[in-house]
Each structure stands twice: as structure tokens, then as C-alpha cells.
Short mmCIF file of C-alpha atoms in Angstrom, two decimals:
data_model
loop_
_atom_site.label_atom_id
_atom_site.label_comp_id
_atom_site.label_asym_id
_atom_site.label_seq_id
_atom_site.Cartn_x
_atom_site.Cartn_y
_atom_site.Cartn_z
CA MET A 47 0.00 0.00 0.00
CA THR A 48 1.40 3.40 -1.02
CA PRO A 49 1.55 5.87 1.90
CA PRO A 50 -0.67 8.94 1.39
CA ALA A 51 1.06 11.71 -0.54
CA THR A 52 0.23 14.83 -2.51
CA THR A 53 1.06 14.34 -6.18
CA ARG A 54 0.35 16.35 -9.30
CA PHE A 55 -0.13 15.75 -13.00
CA ALA A 56 0.93 18.84 -14.95
CA PRO A 57 0.40 18.64 -18.73
CA SER A 58 1.09 21.52 -21.11
CA PRO A 59 -1.65 22.29 -23.67
CA THR A 60 0.68 22.45 -26.65
CA GLY A 61 -1.19 19.61 -28.37
CA PHE A 62 -3.81 16.98 -27.68
CA LEU A 63 -3.37 14.39 -24.93
CA HIS A 64 -1.69 11.14 -25.96
CA LEU A 65 -0.98 7.82 -24.26
CA GLY A 66 2.17 9.16 -22.63
CA HIS A 67 -0.01 11.65 -20.77
CA VAL A 68 -2.33 8.84 -19.72
CA VAL A 69 0.64 7.02 -18.17
CA SER A 70 1.73 10.16 -16.30
CA GLY A 71 -1.75 10.94 -15.04
CA LEU A 72 -2.48 7.42 -13.84
CA TYR A 73 0.97 7.05 -12.29
CA SER A 74 0.53 10.27 -10.34
CA ARG A 75 -2.92 9.27 -9.14
CA ILE A 76 -1.73 5.82 -8.02
CA MET A 77 1.33 7.26 -6.27
CA ALA A 78 -0.90 9.57 -4.22
CA GLY A 79 -2.00 6.45 -2.35
CA GLU A 80 -5.14 5.79 -0.37
CA GLY A 81 -6.13 9.00 1.37
CA GLY A 82 -3.61 11.13 -0.56
CA ARG A 83 -4.22 14.15 -2.78
CA PHE A 84 -4.00 14.07 -6.57
CA LEU A 85 -3.78 17.49 -8.19
CA ILE A 86 -3.95 18.62 -11.80
CA ARG A 87 -2.01 21.68 -12.95
CA ILE A 88 -2.03 23.17 -16.44
CA GLU A 89 1.43 24.45 -17.35
CA ASP A 90 0.56 26.98 -20.04
CA ILE A 91 3.30 29.60 -19.81
CA ASP A 92 4.27 29.00 -23.45
CA THR A 93 2.00 31.67 -24.87
CA THR A 94 2.95 30.82 -28.45
CA ARG A 95 1.95 27.14 -28.45
CA CYS A 96 -0.62 26.99 -25.62
CA THR A 97 -3.96 28.11 -27.01
CA PRO A 98 -7.41 28.42 -25.38
CA GLU A 99 -8.70 25.75 -27.76
CA LEU A 100 -6.03 23.23 -26.76
CA THR A 101 -6.52 24.04 -23.08
CA ALA A 102 -10.26 23.40 -23.37
CA ALA A 103 -9.62 20.13 -25.25
CA LEU A 104 -7.13 19.01 -22.60
CA ARG A 105 -9.60 19.56 -19.78
CA GLU A 106 -12.38 17.83 -21.70
CA ASP A 107 -10.20 14.77 -22.41
CA LEU A 108 -9.06 14.58 -18.77
CA GLU A 109 -12.67 14.62 -17.60
CA TRP A 110 -13.55 11.88 -20.10
CA LEU A 111 -10.62 9.77 -18.89
CA GLY A 112 -11.82 10.09 -15.30
CA LEU A 113 -8.77 12.04 -14.15
CA SER A 114 -10.10 14.75 -11.86
CA SER A 115 -8.20 16.98 -9.46
CA ASP A 116 -8.86 16.85 -5.73
CA GLU A 117 -8.52 20.64 -5.67
CA PRO A 118 -9.20 23.41 -8.21
CA VAL A 119 -6.98 23.11 -11.28
CA ARG A 120 -4.16 25.65 -11.27
CA ARG A 121 -3.30 27.39 -14.55
CA GLN A 122 0.17 28.89 -14.51
CA SER A 123 -0.64 31.65 -17.01
CA ARG A 124 -2.95 33.21 -14.40
CA HIS A 125 -0.21 33.49 -11.80
CA LEU A 126 2.68 35.21 -13.61
CA PRO A 127 3.01 37.98 -10.95
CA GLU A 128 3.77 35.30 -8.34
CA TYR A 129 6.72 34.04 -10.34
CA GLN A 130 7.99 37.59 -10.83
CA VAL A 131 8.19 37.96 -7.04
CA VAL A 132 10.54 34.95 -6.93
CA LEU A 133 12.68 36.42 -9.70
CA LYS A 134 12.85 39.74 -7.87
CA THR A 135 14.03 37.96 -4.72
CA LEU A 136 16.77 36.13 -6.59
CA ARG A 137 17.90 39.33 -8.36
CA GLU A 138 18.14 41.19 -5.08
CA ARG A 139 20.34 38.41 -3.73
CA GLY A 140 22.69 38.80 -6.69
CA LEU A 141 21.91 35.34 -8.06
CA LEU A 142 20.56 36.36 -11.49
CA TYR A 143 22.09 38.28 -14.37
CA PRO A 144 20.73 39.41 -17.75
CA CYS A 145 21.90 37.56 -20.85
CA PHE A 146 21.62 39.11 -24.32
CA CYS A 147 23.03 36.23 -26.38
CA THR A 148 21.01 34.65 -29.17
CA ARG A 149 20.59 30.89 -29.48
CA ARG A 150 22.86 30.93 -32.51
CA GLU A 151 25.61 32.74 -30.62
CA ILE A 152 25.35 30.28 -27.75
CA ALA A 153 25.47 27.30 -30.10
CA GLU A 154 28.60 28.67 -31.76
CA ALA A 155 30.38 29.38 -28.45
CA ALA A 156 29.25 26.45 -26.27
CA THR A 157 31.76 23.66 -25.70
CA GLN A 158 29.91 21.51 -23.16
CA THR A 159 26.66 19.57 -22.96
CA ALA A 160 24.51 19.29 -19.83
CA PRO A 161 23.25 15.93 -18.47
CA ASP A 162 19.90 16.47 -20.22
CA GLY A 163 21.57 17.03 -23.59
CA SER A 164 21.19 20.80 -23.68
CA LEU A 165 24.10 23.13 -24.39
CA VAL A 166 25.86 24.64 -21.37
CA TYR A 167 25.87 28.42 -21.58
CA PRO A 168 29.50 29.60 -21.95
CA GLY A 169 29.03 32.55 -19.58
CA THR A 170 29.43 35.34 -22.13
CA CYS A 171 27.25 37.86 -20.26
CA ARG A 172 28.06 36.76 -16.72
CA HIS A 173 30.24 39.78 -15.97
CA GLY A 174 28.26 42.37 -17.89
CA PRO A 175 26.07 42.83 -20.99
CA VAL A 176 27.70 42.18 -24.32
CA HIS A 177 24.88 43.05 -26.70
CA ALA A 178 23.21 46.27 -25.58
CA GLY A 179 19.70 46.96 -26.84
CA ARG A 180 18.47 43.39 -27.04
CA GLU A 181 15.73 42.01 -24.81
CA PRO A 182 17.54 39.84 -22.24
CA VAL A 183 16.77 36.54 -20.62
CA TRP A 184 17.69 36.18 -16.94
CA ARG A 185 20.09 33.43 -15.93
CA LEU A 186 20.88 31.88 -12.59
CA ASP A 187 24.53 32.26 -11.66
CA MET A 188 24.94 28.57 -10.83
CA ALA A 189 28.41 28.82 -9.30
CA ARG A 190 27.28 31.58 -6.96
CA ALA A 191 24.08 29.69 -6.09
CA LEU A 192 25.98 26.52 -5.20
CA ASP A 193 28.40 28.58 -3.15
CA VAL A 194 25.45 29.95 -1.18
CA LEU A 195 24.14 26.40 -0.68
CA GLN A 196 27.66 25.13 0.12
CA GLY A 197 27.30 22.18 -2.19
CA VAL A 198 25.22 20.51 -4.87
CA PRO A 199 21.86 19.31 -3.53
CA GLY A 200 20.63 15.80 -4.29
CA TRP A 201 17.22 14.20 -3.88
CA HIS A 202 15.42 11.05 -2.78
CA GLU A 203 14.17 8.91 -5.66
CA ILE A 204 11.51 6.43 -4.58
CA GLY A 205 12.83 2.91 -5.03
CA HIS A 206 16.44 4.04 -5.44
CA GLY A 207 17.32 6.09 -2.38
CA ARG A 208 19.44 9.23 -2.34
CA VAL A 209 20.64 10.51 -5.71
CA ALA A 210 23.59 12.87 -6.13
CA GLY A 211 22.69 16.10 -7.92
CA LYS A 212 24.49 17.36 -11.03
CA ALA A 213 23.43 21.00 -11.05
CA ASP A 214 27.02 22.16 -11.49
CA ALA A 215 27.07 20.44 -14.89
CA PHE A 216 24.13 22.51 -16.20
CA GLY A 217 25.77 25.90 -16.06
CA ASP A 218 23.77 29.13 -15.83
CA ILE A 219 20.22 28.11 -16.68
CA VAL A 220 17.51 30.51 -17.88
CA LEU A 221 14.90 31.40 -15.25
CA ALA A 222 13.16 34.17 -17.21
CA ARG A 223 12.60 33.75 -20.94
CA ARG A 224 12.15 36.59 -23.42
CA ASP A 225 8.64 35.60 -24.49
CA SER A 226 6.88 34.81 -21.19
CA GLY A 227 9.24 36.39 -18.66
CA VAL A 228 9.38 33.11 -16.71
CA SER A 229 10.62 29.55 -17.22
CA TYR A 230 9.58 25.96 -16.60
CA HIS A 231 12.11 25.39 -13.81
CA LEU A 232 10.98 28.49 -11.94
CA CYS A 233 7.24 27.90 -12.25
CA VAL A 234 7.22 24.18 -11.48
CA THR A 235 9.26 24.48 -8.29
CA HIS A 236 7.21 27.45 -7.08
CA ASP A 237 3.94 25.65 -7.70
CA ASP A 238 5.04 22.37 -6.14
CA ALA A 239 5.90 24.25 -2.96
CA LEU A 240 2.74 26.35 -3.02
CA GLU A 241 0.44 23.37 -3.55
CA GLY A 242 2.17 21.22 -0.95
CA VAL A 243 3.30 18.52 -3.38
CA THR A 244 5.17 15.89 -1.37
CA THR A 245 5.93 13.45 -4.21
CA VAL A 246 6.83 14.76 -7.66
CA THR A 247 5.85 12.20 -10.29
CA ARG A 248 6.75 12.56 -13.96
CA GLY A 249 8.40 10.80 -16.89
CA ARG A 250 11.97 9.54 -16.92
CA ASP A 251 12.81 12.17 -19.55
CA LEU A 252 12.66 14.83 -16.81
CA TYR A 253 14.90 12.94 -14.39
CA GLU A 254 17.98 15.11 -15.00
CA ALA A 255 15.98 18.33 -14.55
CA THR A 256 15.59 17.43 -10.88
CA SER A 257 19.17 18.54 -10.21
CA VAL A 258 18.37 22.10 -11.27
CA GLN A 259 15.04 22.27 -9.49
CA ARG A 260 16.54 21.13 -6.22
CA VAL A 261 18.84 24.17 -6.33
CA LEU A 262 15.86 26.52 -6.63
CA GLN A 263 14.02 24.77 -3.81
CA ASP A 264 16.94 25.14 -1.44
CA LEU A 265 17.66 28.74 -2.47
CA MET A 266 14.05 29.72 -1.76
CA GLY A 267 13.71 27.64 1.39
CA TRP A 268 10.95 25.53 -0.14
CA PRO A 269 10.31 21.97 1.13
CA GLU A 270 12.16 19.14 -0.58
CA PRO A 271 9.71 16.62 -2.06
CA THR A 272 10.52 13.04 -2.92
CA TYR A 273 10.64 12.10 -6.60
CA ALA A 274 9.37 9.22 -8.71
CA HIS A 275 10.11 9.10 -12.44
CA HIS A 276 8.09 6.60 -14.43
CA ALA A 277 9.03 4.60 -17.53
CA LEU A 278 8.21 6.10 -20.92
CA ILE A 279 6.33 4.68 -23.87
CA LEU A 280 9.11 3.94 -26.36
CA ASP A 281 9.23 3.16 -30.05
CA SER A 282 10.91 0.09 -31.57
CA GLU A 283 14.32 1.83 -31.41
CA GLY A 284 14.00 2.79 -27.75
CA HIS A 285 13.17 6.47 -28.32
CA LYS A 286 10.44 8.37 -26.49
CA LEU A 287 7.28 8.10 -28.55
CA SER A 288 6.03 11.59 -29.35
CA LYS A 289 2.82 12.60 -31.07
CA ARG A 290 4.61 13.56 -34.28
CA ASP A 291 6.15 10.08 -34.34
CA GLY A 292 2.79 8.36 -34.13
CA ALA A 293 1.85 8.42 -30.45
CA GLU A 294 -1.83 7.62 -30.26
CA GLY A 295 -3.94 10.59 -29.25
CA VAL A 296 -6.70 10.21 -26.70
CA ARG A 297 -9.07 12.22 -28.88
CA VAL A 298 -8.41 9.98 -31.88
CA LEU A 299 -9.10 6.88 -29.81
CA ARG A 300 -12.32 8.44 -28.52
CA GLN A 301 -13.46 9.14 -32.05
CA GLY A 302 -12.59 5.56 -32.96
CA GLY A 303 -15.04 4.20 -30.40
CA TRP A 304 -12.70 3.47 -27.50
CA ARG A 305 -14.10 3.78 -24.01
CA ALA A 306 -12.23 5.59 -21.26
CA ARG A 307 -11.42 2.41 -19.38
CA GLN A 308 -10.03 0.81 -22.54
CA VAL A 309 -7.69 3.77 -23.02
CA ARG A 310 -6.59 3.64 -19.37
CA GLU A 311 -5.82 -0.07 -19.86
CA HIS A 312 -4.18 0.27 -23.27
CA PRO A 313 -1.31 -2.27 -23.60
CA LEU A 314 1.30 0.50 -23.92
CA VAL A 315 -0.06 2.26 -20.83
CA ARG A 316 -0.12 -0.98 -18.86
CA GLN A 317 3.43 -1.84 -19.90
CA ALA A 318 4.83 1.52 -18.76
CA LEU A 319 2.97 1.46 -15.45
CA GLU A 320 3.88 -2.12 -14.63
CA ALA A 321 7.54 -1.23 -15.27
CA SER A 322 7.33 1.72 -12.90
CA LEU A 323 5.15 0.65 -9.98
CA PRO A 324 5.81 -1.92 -7.22
CA THR A 325 4.61 -5.41 -8.09
CA GLY A 326 0.83 -5.58 -7.76
CA ALA A 327 0.34 -1.81 -7.42
CA TYR A 328 -1.22 -1.53 -10.87
CA SER A 329 -4.52 -3.37 -11.18
CA GLY A 330 -5.89 -1.67 -14.25
CA GLY A 331 -7.22 1.79 -14.99
#
């Protein structure tokens, strides 16, 4: 029996729900345990790709699947001022600096790759602006942050114990983008703390991001949750199955006559959940 926890499922409405989302939603609900809280959050800070139509479709498909939140659904786009308060705090502590580099300039200058495969920022603007007049992003001075924390924070991964963090290998990450003024790392850690999430559940593709988010949690004095990263639905070559590669959409299955329970018990969903949960914990959708 899973001890009660507060978990959250946080999809982004940049497209229609697919079976990978079904795995994440069911995994989060199961990991909440008997008597726990299962929350749904809509992470819609990407104002270019997240549209009202996709948000409405997401909520409709979640309701059809039987995935309902134990508390009102939080939409990040409605809380941007809250994230700006966090950024202001970090700026005042001397932990952020503006960066004016373009992606092309970074790609040409970068010599290292972070654990998640992204390019490590070479630090061009760390000691002052190089390209005056451009709209900046705001970066976390990682070396200074880790000096404040006196080390690299790790985390507890359910089923594996304590994991050593690798935040120092990510370099100076962006916490405020040009388009939205915020970033995924900033918003997700803020919201997990605000909503009292005790167990962060998500796909294995976000495992490495935990290193960065633990730094923000400790800098802000937010509680440290435990983590549980579930197996992904993979294609025949072992790559994450995305919608553009043929991942089955929930809406397409609905239109094809599938019932909600059949989707929740889809063979690919079952396979991923059985690979992620303790033996016997998954008994169907």
C-alpha cells in the first residue's frame, strides 16, 4: 500500500493528450495512495503554443478519462506575478544576471553539454552585458548559487534512495525567458511548494531536470519533495514516442469508439505502469 502523498499531473496544452499523458496521469494518481491528494495543474506559460482551444480540449479529455483533481486546477498563465516575485528575490540576492546572447551565438560558443543534452551556456554575459539593446533573458549564476548552498543538492528517488545532484554540470540556466518572462524550472518548483506537493511524479525524460530544481528549492527555502520518475512509452528503437512520431492521441481513440477504461488499460499504458510501480500496485485503470 502506497503511503498517502500529494502528487500532481501537470500537462502543457501544446497539443492533444496522448498515451504518454495517460501514463503520467495514472501514475501520479496511483502514487498519491489511499487518502492522498492528486492534483492537476495546467502548465501553459508557453503563450505561443498553448492556445485556449487546446486548453479546453485538454480539460475535456481529462474529464472523459476520469482524471479529476482533488482541488481546483491551477493554470500557470494566471499566476505570472507570483513568479515575478521569486525572480525579484533572486535578483536582489545577486543570483541572477541578464543575458543578451542569441541561441545561434550560444550554439557557436558552447563547448559543453549538460546531463539532459542541452548546451551549457558559456558565460558570455556573466560579468556584464555584451549586446546592448536586445531584450535579455535572466540566468541563474549557478556557481554563486551553489556557493550559497555550500554544495550541490541531491534528492530522494523512490525505489532508489538518495541521488547525487548534477546541477554544477548545467551551467547558468535561464529562469526568465524573453517571451513569457518566466521559465519551466521556476514555475514548477514554485507551484510544487505552493500546492504542498510531497511526491513529484513525472516521466523519466525529466529525471535530469531534478538537479536544477533542487537548487531553486533550497535557495528559496521551499520543502524538498521526494521524486518518482516513471518509464516512458518507447518506439521500436528505444526512443520516447512523441505525437509527431505516431503516439496515439486520446481524442483519436475516442473518435474511434474506444471507451475511457479501454484507453486507461491500453497495452502501452499498462506496460509503462507495470515497469514503474511496485509489483501488484497496478490493477488496471
